[in-house]
Amino acid sequence: MRAENITLESRSVSLGFDVERIRQDFPILKQKIKGKTLIYLDNAATTQKPEAVLEALRRYYTSKNSNVHRGVHWLSEQATRDYEAARHRVKSFLNAGSEHEIIFVRGATEAINLVAHSFGRKWVQAGDEIVISAMEHHSNIVPWQILCEEKGAALRVAPINDEGEMVLEEYEKLLNSRTRLVAVTHVSNALGTVNPIRSIIQAAHSKGIPVLIDGAQAAPHLKVDVQELGCEFYVFSGHKIYGPTGIGVLYGKERLLDQMPPYQGGGEMIRSVTFQKTIYNQLPYKFEAGTPHIAGAIGLAAAIDYVNALGLETVAHYEQMLLAHATEALAAVRGVRIIGTAQDKAAVVSFVLDGVHAHDVGTILDQQGIAIRAGHHCAMPVMERFGVSATARVSLAFYNTRQEIDAVAASIHKVREVFG
Amino acid sequence: MSDLRQLYQEVILDHYKKPRNFHPLADAHRSAEGYNPLCGDKVTVYLKVEDGLLSDISFIGSGCAISMASASMMTASLKGKTVTEAEAFFERFHALVTGRAGTNAEAKLGKLAAFSGVCEFPIRVKCASLPWHALRAALEAKEETVSTE
């Protein structure tokens, strides 16, 4: 009886969030790695998939697989209906104004590249400027560098402070009549910083500058309402929100997408083709050349349904509790320095261990069945800003537990044992 | 824990904490940089080659215990060796860390045999071989940074 009471108590500690039951939904979490139960703390890289997503993929391929928007047959009708239903769910998830504003792409990276190519081709010229921040993932740096190089435009970088927060005064100074676009991350993958995107968007809009928000790390953790935010573009990846890899979303305001030229040419994106002239399809199909990742979109919709059923706010609340615990537990280990100490953070604790390289920390933790990321997190300028070549990163999801975090802290003591 | 001890042997940790020949060589004849984009490890190897002999060898850089110890022990093992011997060491070391070496080859590697545990950790093979790739690039007088990718 007593043992049972304790279990119930520790569950209630997790704010009415039954994490043990939720873990049952994720088959991979039952797996043993090197004889130890997997502790998966690399969720900023990719998240694990619940049974509901796996089942949606299986159901699609076993009973509805067909091409969309083409066939007159029953299967194609079913596939088209499910694919478009997925678009509708993404629309609701972001609270976009219309399905025309939801473009399915491979991931956040492709979404940013799409905007850089298409928006850039139309509106960026020599002497123009694009503004990003110093905490961007390479995927929100390199496409703009390529564009700037092609057009003779300039990339301007808003600095971050020692806590890993964007310096808003400096950012605002960068905005001028030559600025064509601001592209900033919602949540930093390397630091966990939640950017004050409302202020960032407002500052840009006050000068008539459109804004792209990279939501790859935010969509799994925060409620996003693109109409309320008012940003022109918002991008995220399916696989970071418990969906399949290879599917992602570009939200764009219809007014802009309408004027933007296609990103890729091919089937699906056309209305009519002759050798003299091609008339492009309407939104969103204008930007979806070729057969799309139908199963991926359906899987993503299942993931969104799953997260919605848990409730993003409930999830966020639980993850904040985990984040506070992880920050405290890791900071208590001798020689640990946490990189990224912003006031407003989400789900990520990056750290360095005095005298031990992150890669060695990663290998030693791996021997305990613990998966963390060690490296530059595709954000080399962030590493440079903090004077480190790499960090170890614990990134959390709602299926993680306090006990798992305690196991990480204990394993870092083991690193100390090995390194003396 | 045993695999870990096999990887992080005392001699490796000792060279990581107290790297030997850890300085640039002002009068080096050749140098080359190695870079591992996966983890950001960087190492520059400096060589003085006189009459086919590595009369001096040193390195600078930053990285994980495996890459830094590998660089340190490489310089300690190769100082005074001929270029031909150094190339043979490269082949034997590479065979060792990729798990293709026999016990005979291990014996010929001397202290470098401490890296035998690396082959159990496939993603760490590049860490151990990074300074050796830089060495080879320096021997071949390649100008650009060699990458493990």
Coordinates of C-alpha atoms in Angstrom, one line a residue:
Chain A
M1 CA 0.0 0.0 0.0
R2 CA 2.7 2.3 1.0
A3 CA 4.7 1.9 -2.2
E4 CA 1.6 2.5 -4.2
N5 CA 0.9 5.8 -2.3
I6 CA 4.4 7.0 -3.0
T7 CA 4.0 6.3 -6.7
L8 CA 0.7 8.2 -6.8
E9 CA 2.4 11.1 -5.0
S10 CA 5.3 11.3 -7.3
R11 CA 2.8 11.3 -10.2
S12 CA 0.9 14.2 -8.7
V13 CA 4.2 16.1 -8.4
S14 CA 4.2 16.1 -12.1
L15 CA 1.2 18.4 -12.2
G16 CA -1.5 15.9 -13.1
F17 CA 0.6 14.9 -16.1
D18 CA 0.7 11.1 -16.2
V19 CA 4.1 10.8 -17.9
E20 CA 4.3 7.0 -17.3
R21 CA 1.1 6.4 -19.2
I22 CA 2.3 8.8 -22.0
R23 CA 5.6 6.9 -22.3
Q24 CA 3.6 3.8 -23.2
D25 CA 2.6 5.6 -26.4
F26 CA 6.2 5.7 -27.6
P27 CA 7.4 2.2 -28.5
I28 CA 11.1 3.2 -28.9
L29 CA 11.3 4.3 -25.2
K30 CA 11.0 0.6 -24.2
Q31 CA 14.2 -0.2 -26.0
K32 CA 17.4 -1.2 -24.3
I33 CA 20.6 0.4 -25.4
K34 CA 23.8 -1.4 -24.4
G35 CA 21.8 -3.2 -21.8
K36 CA 20.3 0.0 -20.3
T37 CA 16.9 1.4 -20.8
L38 CA 17.1 4.2 -23.3
I39 CA 17.1 7.7 -21.9
Y40 CA 16.4 9.9 -24.9
L41 CA 17.4 13.5 -24.4
D42 CA 18.2 14.6 -27.9
N43 CA 14.7 15.9 -28.7
A44 CA 15.9 19.2 -30.2
A45 CA 17.5 17.0 -32.9
T46 CA 14.5 14.9 -33.5
T47 CA 11.6 13.6 -31.4
Q48 CA 10.3 10.1 -31.0
K49 CA 7.0 9.0 -32.6
P50 CA 3.9 7.9 -30.8
E51 CA 2.0 4.8 -31.8
A52 CA -0.7 7.1 -33.3
V53 CA 1.7 8.5 -35.8
L54 CA 3.1 5.1 -36.7
E55 CA -0.4 3.8 -37.1
A56 CA -1.5 6.7 -39.3
L57 CA 1.5 6.0 -41.7
R58 CA 0.7 2.3 -41.7
R59 CA -3.0 2.9 -42.4
Y60 CA -2.2 5.2 -45.2
Y61 CA 0.2 2.8 -46.9
T62 CA -1.9 -0.3 -46.3
S63 CA -5.3 1.1 -47.3
K64 CA -5.2 4.5 -49.1
N65 CA -1.8 4.7 -50.9
S66 CA -2.3 6.6 -54.1
N67 CA -1.3 9.8 -55.8
V68 CA -3.2 13.0 -54.8
H69 CA -5.1 15.5 -56.9
R70 CA -4.9 13.3 -60.0
G71 CA -6.8 10.0 -60.1
V72 CA -10.4 9.7 -60.7
H73 CA -10.4 6.5 -58.7
W74 CA -11.5 5.9 -55.2
L75 CA -8.1 5.5 -53.6
S76 CA -6.8 8.8 -55.0
E77 CA -9.9 10.4 -53.7
Q78 CA -9.2 9.0 -50.2
A79 CA -5.5 10.0 -50.3
T80 CA -6.4 13.5 -51.5
R81 CA -9.0 13.9 -48.8
D82 CA -6.6 12.8 -46.0
Y83 CA -3.8 14.9 -47.4
E84 CA -6.0 18.0 -47.5
A85 CA -7.4 17.2 -44.1
A86 CA -3.8 17.2 -42.9
R87 CA -3.4 20.7 -44.3
H88 CA -6.5 21.8 -42.6
R89 CA -5.2 20.5 -39.2
V90 CA -1.9 22.4 -39.7
K91 CA -3.9 25.5 -40.5
S92 CA -5.8 25.2 -37.3
F93 CA -2.7 24.3 -35.3
L94 CA -1.0 27.6 -36.4
N95 CA -4.4 29.5 -36.6
A96 CA -3.6 30.5 -40.1
G97 CA -6.3 32.4 -42.0
S98 CA -6.6 29.9 -44.9
E99 CA -5.4 26.5 -46.2
H100 CA -3.9 28.5 -49.1
E101 CA -1.3 29.7 -46.6
I102 CA 0.0 26.2 -45.6
I103 CA 2.6 24.8 -47.9
F104 CA 3.9 21.3 -47.3
V105 CA 7.7 21.1 -47.7
R106 CA 10.4 18.7 -46.5
G107 CA 11.2 20.6 -43.3
A108 CA 12.0 24.0 -41.8
T109 CA 15.2 24.1 -43.9
E110 CA 13.4 23.7 -47.2
A111 CA 10.8 26.2 -46.1
I112 CA 13.5 28.8 -45.4
N113 CA 15.2 28.0 -48.7
L114 CA 11.8 28.4 -50.5
V115 CA 11.4 31.9 -49.1
A116 CA 15.0 32.8 -49.8
H117 CA 14.7 31.7 -53.4
S118 CA 11.2 32.9 -54.2
F119 CA 10.8 36.1 -52.0
G120 CA 14.5 36.8 -52.7
R121 CA 14.2 36.6 -56.4
K122 CA 11.2 38.9 -56.4
W123 CA 12.1 41.5 -53.9
V124 CA 15.8 41.5 -53.0
Q125 CA 18.3 43.5 -55.0
A126 CA 21.9 44.8 -54.8
G127 CA 22.4 47.0 -51.8
D128 CA 19.5 45.5 -49.9
E129 CA 19.8 43.9 -46.5
I130 CA 18.5 40.8 -44.7
V131 CA 18.6 40.9 -40.9
I132 CA 19.1 37.7 -38.8
S133 CA 20.2 37.1 -35.2
A134 CA 23.5 35.7 -33.8
M135 CA 21.7 32.7 -32.4
E136 CA 20.4 31.2 -35.7
H137 CA 20.7 27.6 -36.8
H138 CA 22.8 27.2 -40.0
S139 CA 19.5 26.7 -41.8
N140 CA 18.5 30.3 -41.1
I141 CA 22.0 31.7 -42.0
V142 CA 23.2 29.9 -45.1
P143 CA 20.1 30.4 -47.4
W144 CA 20.4 34.1 -46.8
Q145 CA 24.1 34.1 -47.4
I146 CA 23.6 32.4 -50.7
L147 CA 20.8 34.9 -51.6
C148 CA 22.9 37.9 -50.5
E149 CA 25.9 36.7 -52.5
E150 CA 23.8 36.2 -55.6
K151 CA 22.1 39.6 -55.4
G152 CA 24.9 41.7 -54.0
A153 CA 22.8 42.2 -50.8
A154 CA 24.2 42.3 -47.2
L155 CA 23.5 40.0 -44.3
R156 CA 23.1 41.9 -41.0
V157 CA 23.3 40.1 -37.7
A158 CA 21.6 41.2 -34.5
P159 CA 23.9 40.4 -31.5
I160 CA 23.1 38.4 -28.4
N161 CA 24.2 39.1 -24.8
D162 CA 26.1 36.8 -22.4
E163 CA 22.8 35.1 -21.3
G164 CA 22.0 34.2 -25.0
E165 CA 19.3 36.8 -25.4
M166 CA 18.9 39.0 -28.4
V167 CA 19.9 42.6 -27.8
L168 CA 16.8 44.3 -29.0
E169 CA 18.2 47.9 -29.1
E170 CA 20.9 46.7 -31.4
Y171 CA 18.5 44.7 -33.5
E172 CA 16.3 47.8 -34.0
K173 CA 19.3 49.9 -35.1
L174 CA 19.8 47.4 -37.9
L175 CA 16.4 48.0 -39.4
N176 CA 16.4 50.6 -42.2
S177 CA 14.9 51.4 -45.6
R178 CA 17.2 48.9 -47.2
T179 CA 16.1 46.0 -45.0
R180 CA 13.9 43.6 -47.1
L181 CA 13.3 40.9 -44.5
V182 CA 14.0 39.9 -40.9
A183 CA 14.5 36.1 -40.3
V184 CA 14.8 35.1 -36.7
T185 CA 14.3 31.9 -34.7
H186 CA 11.5 31.6 -32.2
V187 CA 13.5 29.3 -29.9
S188 CA 17.2 28.7 -30.1
N189 CA 18.2 25.1 -30.7
A190 CA 21.6 25.6 -29.1
L191 CA 20.7 27.8 -26.1
G192 CA 17.0 27.2 -25.5
T193 CA 16.3 31.0 -25.6
V194 CA 12.7 31.9 -26.4
N195 CA 13.0 35.1 -28.4
P196 CA 10.5 38.0 -27.8
I197 CA 9.2 37.6 -31.3
R198 CA 6.2 39.9 -30.7
S199 CA 8.6 42.8 -30.1
I200 CA 10.8 41.6 -32.9
I201 CA 7.9 41.5 -35.4
Q202 CA 6.5 44.8 -34.2
A203 CA 9.8 46.6 -34.6
A204 CA 10.1 45.3 -38.2
H205 CA 6.5 46.0 -39.0
S206 CA 6.8 49.6 -37.8
K207 CA 9.2 50.1 -40.7
G208 CA 7.2 48.0 -43.1
I209 CA 9.6 45.1 -43.1
P210 CA 8.3 41.5 -43.4
V211 CA 9.4 38.8 -40.9
L212 CA 10.1 35.1 -41.1
I213 CA 10.1 33.1 -37.9
D214 CA 11.9 29.8 -37.7
G215 CA 9.7 27.8 -35.5
A216 CA 11.5 24.5 -35.7
Q217 CA 12.2 24.4 -32.0
A218 CA 9.1 26.3 -30.9
A219 CA 6.2 24.5 -32.5
P220 CA 6.7 21.4 -30.2
H221 CA 6.7 23.5 -27.0
L222 CA 4.7 26.7 -27.4
K223 CA 1.3 27.6 -28.7
V224 CA 1.7 29.5 -32.0
D225 CA -0.9 31.8 -33.4
V226 CA 0.4 33.3 -36.7
Q227 CA -2.5 35.7 -37.0
E228 CA -1.9 37.1 -33.6
L229 CA 1.8 37.2 -34.2
G230 CA 1.3 38.8 -37.5
C231 CA 4.5 37.4 -39.0
E232 CA 4.6 37.0 -42.8
F233 CA 6.2 33.6 -42.7
Y234 CA 6.4 30.8 -40.0
V235 CA 8.2 27.5 -40.6
F236 CA 8.6 24.3 -38.7
S237 CA 9.5 20.6 -39.2
G238 CA 7.3 17.6 -38.6
H239 CA 9.9 15.4 -37.1
K240 CA 10.6 17.8 -34.3
I241 CA 6.9 17.7 -33.2
Y242 CA 6.6 13.9 -33.0
G243 CA 5.8 13.5 -36.7
P244 CA 7.7 11.8 -39.5
T245 CA 10.9 13.1 -41.1
G246 CA 10.8 14.6 -44.5
I247 CA 7.7 16.7 -43.9
G248 CA 7.5 20.3 -42.8
V249 CA 5.4 23.4 -43.1
L250 CA 5.8 26.9 -44.6
Y251 CA 3.1 29.3 -43.4
G252 CA 3.0 32.4 -45.5
K253 CA 0.6 35.3 -45.8
E254 CA -1.5 34.8 -48.9
R255 CA -0.9 38.3 -50.1
L256 CA 2.8 37.6 -50.3
L257 CA 2.7 34.0 -51.5
D258 CA 0.4 35.1 -54.3
Q259 CA 3.0 37.5 -55.7
M260 CA 6.0 35.2 -55.2
P261 CA 7.3 33.2 -58.1
P262 CA 7.3 29.3 -57.8
Y263 CA 10.3 27.7 -56.0
Q264 CA 10.4 24.5 -58.1
G265 CA 8.7 23.6 -61.4
G266 CA 7.0 20.4 -62.2
G267 CA 3.8 18.5 -61.9
E268 CA 1.1 19.6 -59.4
M269 CA 2.2 23.2 -59.4
I270 CA 0.8 24.0 -62.9
R271 CA -2.7 24.8 -64.3
S272 CA -1.7 24.4 -67.9
V273 CA 1.5 23.8 -69.8
T274 CA 2.4 24.5 -73.4
F275 CA 5.9 24.9 -74.8
Q276 CA 5.2 28.6 -75.1
K277 CA 3.8 29.3 -71.6
T278 CA 2.9 27.7 -68.3
I279 CA 0.2 29.0 -66.1
Y280 CA 0.8 28.2 -62.5
N281 CA -1.6 26.5 -60.2
Q282 CA -3.3 28.4 -57.3
L283 CA -2.0 28.4 -53.8
P284 CA -0.8 26.3 -52.0
Y285 CA -0.1 24.0 -55.0
K286 CA 2.0 26.6 -56.8
F287 CA 4.7 25.8 -54.3
E288 CA 4.2 22.0 -54.2
A289 CA 5.9 20.7 -57.3
G290 CA 5.9 17.0 -57.8
T291 CA 4.2 14.3 -55.8
P292 CA 4.2 15.5 -52.2
H293 CA 5.1 13.5 -49.1
I294 CA 1.5 12.4 -48.6
A295 CA 2.1 9.9 -45.9
G296 CA 4.3 12.5 -44.1
A297 CA 1.6 15.1 -44.1
I298 CA -0.9 12.5 -42.8
G299 CA 1.6 11.5 -40.1
L300 CA 2.2 15.1 -39.2
A301 CA -1.5 15.6 -38.8
A302 CA -1.7 12.6 -36.5
A303 CA 1.2 14.1 -34.4
I304 CA -0.6 17.4 -34.2
D305 CA -3.8 15.6 -33.0
Y306 CA -1.7 13.7 -30.4
V307 CA -0.1 16.9 -29.1
N308 CA -3.4 18.7 -29.1
A309 CA -5.0 15.9 -27.1
L310 CA -2.3 16.2 -24.5
G311 CA -2.7 20.0 -24.6
L312 CA 0.2 22.2 -25.6
E313 CA -0.2 24.3 -22.4
T314 CA -0.2 21.2 -20.2
V315 CA 2.9 20.0 -22.1
A316 CA 4.6 23.3 -21.8
H317 CA 3.9 23.4 -18.1
Y318 CA 5.4 20.0 -17.5
E319 CA 8.4 20.7 -19.7
Q320 CA 9.1 23.9 -17.8
M321 CA 9.2 21.8 -14.6
L322 CA 11.6 19.4 -16.2
L323 CA 13.7 22.3 -17.5
A324 CA 14.0 23.9 -14.0
H325 CA 15.0 20.5 -12.6
A326 CA 17.5 19.8 -15.3
T327 CA 19.1 23.3 -14.9
E328 CA 19.4 22.8 -11.2
A329 CA 20.6 19.2 -11.4
L330 CA 23.3 19.9 -14.0
A331 CA 24.4 23.2 -12.4
A332 CA 25.0 21.3 -9.2
V333 CA 27.7 19.1 -10.8
R334 CA 31.2 20.4 -10.2
G335 CA 32.8 22.0 -13.2
V336 CA 29.5 22.3 -15.2
R337 CA 28.9 25.7 -16.9
I338 CA 25.5 26.2 -18.5
I339 CA 25.6 28.0 -21.9
G340 CA 22.4 29.9 -22.5
T341 CA 20.8 31.4 -19.3
A342 CA 18.1 33.5 -20.8
Q343 CA 15.1 34.5 -18.6
D344 CA 12.7 32.9 -21.0
K345 CA 13.8 29.4 -22.1
A346 CA 12.4 26.2 -23.5
A347 CA 13.4 22.6 -23.1
V348 CA 17.1 22.9 -23.7
V349 CA 20.1 22.8 -21.4
S350 CA 23.5 23.3 -23.1
F351 CA 26.6 22.9 -21.0
V352 CA 30.3 22.5 -21.0
L353 CA 32.2 20.5 -18.4
D354 CA 35.5 21.9 -17.2
G355 CA 38.4 20.0 -18.7
V356 CA 36.3 17.5 -20.6
H357 CA 35.2 17.9 -24.2
A358 CA 31.5 17.6 -25.0
H359 CA 32.2 14.7 -27.4
D360 CA 33.8 12.7 -24.5
V361 CA 30.8 13.6 -22.3
G362 CA 28.5 12.3 -25.1
T363 CA 30.4 9.0 -25.5
I364 CA 30.5 8.3 -21.7
L365 CA 26.8 9.0 -21.4
D366 CA 26.0 6.9 -24.4
Q367 CA 27.5 3.9 -22.5
Q368 CA 24.8 4.5 -19.9
G369 CA 22.1 4.4 -22.6
I370 CA 21.7 8.1 -22.5
A371 CA 21.3 9.9 -25.8
I372 CA 22.4 13.6 -25.8
R373 CA 23.8 15.8 -28.4
A374 CA 27.5 16.8 -28.3
G375 CA 28.8 19.3 -30.8
H376 CA 28.1 22.7 -32.4
H377 CA 24.4 22.0 -32.9
C378 CA 24.6 23.4 -36.5
A379 CA 25.1 26.8 -34.8
M380 CA 28.8 27.4 -35.1
P381 CA 28.5 31.2 -34.7
V382 CA 26.7 30.6 -31.3
M383 CA 29.6 28.5 -30.2
E384 CA 32.1 31.2 -31.2
R385 CA 30.0 33.8 -29.4
F386 CA 30.5 31.8 -26.1
G387 CA 34.1 30.9 -26.8
V388 CA 33.5 27.2 -26.9
S389 CA 34.0 24.7 -29.8
A390 CA 31.2 22.5 -28.7
T391 CA 28.6 21.9 -25.9
A392 CA 26.8 18.9 -24.6
R393 CA 23.1 19.5 -24.9
V394 CA 20.2 17.9 -23.0
S395 CA 16.9 18.7 -24.8
L396 CA 13.6 17.7 -23.3
A397 CA 10.3 16.4 -24.4
F398 CA 7.1 15.7 -22.4
Y399 CA 7.9 12.0 -22.2
N400 CA 11.1 12.7 -20.2
T401 CA 11.1 12.3 -16.5
R402 CA 12.8 13.8 -13.5
Q403 CA 14.4 10.4 -12.9
E404 CA 16.0 10.5 -16.3
I405 CA 17.5 13.9 -15.6
D406 CA 18.8 12.6 -12.3
A407 CA 20.4 9.7 -14.2
V408 CA 22.2 12.2 -16.5
A409 CA 23.5 14.2 -13.5
A410 CA 24.8 10.9 -12.0
S411 CA 26.4 9.9 -15.2
I412 CA 28.3 13.2 -15.4
H413 CA 29.8 12.3 -12.1
K414 CA 30.9 9.1 -13.9
V415 CA 32.6 11.3 -16.5
R416 CA 34.5 12.9 -13.7
E417 CA 35.5 9.5 -12.4
V418 CA 36.9 8.6 -15.8
F419 CA 38.7 11.9 -16.3
G420 CA 39.8 12.3 -12.7
Chain B
M1 CA 32.4 0.8 -17.7
S2 CA 35.0 -1.7 -19.1
D3 CA 34.6 -0.5 -22.7
L4 CA 35.1 3.1 -21.4
R5 CA 38.3 2.2 -19.6
Q6 CA 39.5 0.5 -22.7
L7 CA 38.8 3.7 -24.7
Y8 CA 40.0 6.2 -22.1
Q9 CA 43.2 4.4 -21.0
E10 CA 45.5 6.1 -18.5
V11 CA 48.1 6.9 -21.1
I12 CA 45.5 8.6 -23.3
L13 CA 44.1 10.7 -20.4
D14 CA 47.7 11.6 -19.4
H15 CA 48.5 12.9 -22.9
Y16 CA 45.2 14.7 -23.1
K17 CA 45.8 16.5 -19.8
K18 CA 49.5 17.1 -20.5
P19 CA 50.0 17.2 -24.3
R20 CA 53.6 16.7 -25.5
N21 CA 55.1 18.8 -28.3
F22 CA 52.2 21.2 -28.0
H23 CA 53.4 24.3 -29.7
P24 CA 53.9 25.7 -33.2
L25 CA 57.3 25.2 -34.8
A26 CA 58.6 28.5 -36.0
D27 CA 61.1 26.9 -38.4
A28 CA 58.8 24.2 -39.6
H29 CA 59.3 23.1 -43.2
R30 CA 55.7 21.9 -43.5
S31 CA 52.5 22.1 -41.7
A32 CA 48.9 21.1 -42.3
E33 CA 45.6 21.6 -40.5
G34 CA 43.0 18.9 -39.8
Y35 CA 39.4 19.7 -39.0
N36 CA 36.5 17.5 -37.9
P37 CA 33.3 19.3 -38.8
L38 CA 31.2 16.9 -36.7
C39 CA 32.6 18.1 -33.4
G40 CA 34.8 21.1 -34.3
D41 CA 38.1 19.4 -33.4
K42 CA 41.0 21.2 -35.0
V43 CA 44.7 20.2 -35.1
T44 CA 47.7 21.7 -36.9
V45 CA 50.7 19.5 -37.3
Y46 CA 54.2 21.0 -37.9
L47 CA 57.1 19.1 -39.4
K48 CA 60.8 19.6 -39.8
V49 CA 62.0 17.2 -42.4
E50 CA 65.8 16.8 -42.8
D51 CA 67.4 14.1 -45.0
G52 CA 64.2 12.1 -45.0
L53 CA 63.9 12.3 -41.2
L54 CA 61.3 13.9 -39.1
S55 CA 63.8 15.8 -37.0
D56 CA 61.0 17.7 -35.2
I57 CA 57.3 17.4 -35.0
S58 CA 54.7 19.4 -33.0
F59 CA 51.1 20.3 -33.0
I60 CA 48.5 22.8 -31.7
G61 CA 44.8 22.5 -31.6
S62 CA 41.7 21.9 -29.6
G63 CA 39.3 19.0 -29.3
C64 CA 38.2 15.9 -27.4
A65 CA 40.5 13.7 -25.3
I66 CA 40.8 11.2 -28.1
S67 CA 42.0 13.6 -30.8
M68 CA 44.3 15.6 -28.6
A69 CA 45.9 12.5 -27.0
S70 CA 46.2 11.0 -30.5
A71 CA 48.1 14.1 -31.7
S72 CA 50.3 14.2 -28.7
M73 CA 51.2 10.5 -28.8
M74 CA 51.7 10.7 -32.6
T75 CA 54.3 13.5 -32.2
A76 CA 56.0 11.6 -29.4
S77 CA 56.2 8.4 -31.4
L78 CA 57.3 9.9 -34.7
K79 CA 60.0 12.3 -33.6
G80 CA 63.3 11.1 -35.2
K81 CA 61.6 8.6 -37.4
T82 CA 62.0 8.5 -41.2
V83 CA 59.3 9.7 -43.5
T84 CA 58.8 6.1 -44.7
E85 CA 58.5 4.9 -41.2
A86 CA 55.9 7.6 -40.4
E87 CA 53.9 6.5 -43.4
A88 CA 54.0 2.9 -42.2
F89 CA 52.9 4.1 -38.7
F90 CA 49.9 5.9 -40.4
E91 CA 48.8 2.6 -42.0
R92 CA 49.2 0.6 -38.9
F93 CA 47.4 3.2 -36.7
H94 CA 44.6 3.4 -39.2
A95 CA 44.2 -0.3 -39.2
L96 CA 44.2 -0.4 -35.4
V97 CA 41.5 2.2 -34.9
T98 CA 39.3 0.7 -37.6
G99 CA 39.6 -2.8 -36.1
R100 CA 41.6 -4.3 -38.9
A101 CA 45.0 -4.7 -37.2
G102 CA 46.4 -8.0 -35.9
T103 CA 48.3 -8.4 -32.7
N104 CA 51.5 -8.2 -34.6
A105 CA 50.7 -4.7 -35.9
E106 CA 49.7 -3.6 -32.4
A107 CA 53.1 -4.7 -31.1
K108 CA 54.8 -2.5 -33.8
L109 CA 52.8 0.5 -32.7
G110 CA 54.3 0.7 -29.2
K111 CA 52.4 3.0 -26.9
L112 CA 50.0 3.9 -29.7
A113 CA 48.4 0.5 -29.2
A114 CA 46.5 2.2 -26.4
F115 CA 44.1 3.4 -29.1
S116 CA 42.9 -0.2 -29.7
G117 CA 39.7 0.6 -27.8
V118 CA 38.6 3.2 -30.3
C119 CA 37.4 0.6 -32.8
E120 CA 34.6 -0.3 -30.5
F121 CA 33.3 3.3 -30.9
P122 CA 32.9 3.9 -34.6
I123 CA 32.0 7.6 -34.4
R124 CA 35.2 8.2 -32.5
V125 CA 37.5 6.7 -35.2
K126 CA 37.6 10.1 -36.9
C127 CA 38.8 11.8 -33.6
A128 CA 41.7 9.4 -33.3
S129 CA 42.7 9.6 -37.0
L130 CA 42.3 13.4 -37.4
P131 CA 46.0 14.3 -36.5
W132 CA 47.2 11.5 -38.6
H133 CA 45.4 12.8 -41.6
A134 CA 46.9 16.2 -40.9
L135 CA 50.3 14.6 -40.7
R136 CA 49.8 12.9 -44.1
A137 CA 48.7 16.2 -45.6
A138 CA 51.8 17.9 -44.2
L139 CA 54.0 15.1 -45.6
E140 CA 52.3 15.5 -49.0
A141 CA 52.6 19.3 -48.6
K142 CA 48.9 19.9 -49.1
E143 CA 47.9 23.4 -48.5
E144 CA 44.2 23.2 -47.7
T145 CA 42.7 22.0 -44.4
V146 CA 42.1 18.3 -44.5
S147 CA 38.7 17.2 -43.3
T148 CA 37.6 14.0 -41.7
E149 CA 34.3 14.2 -43.7

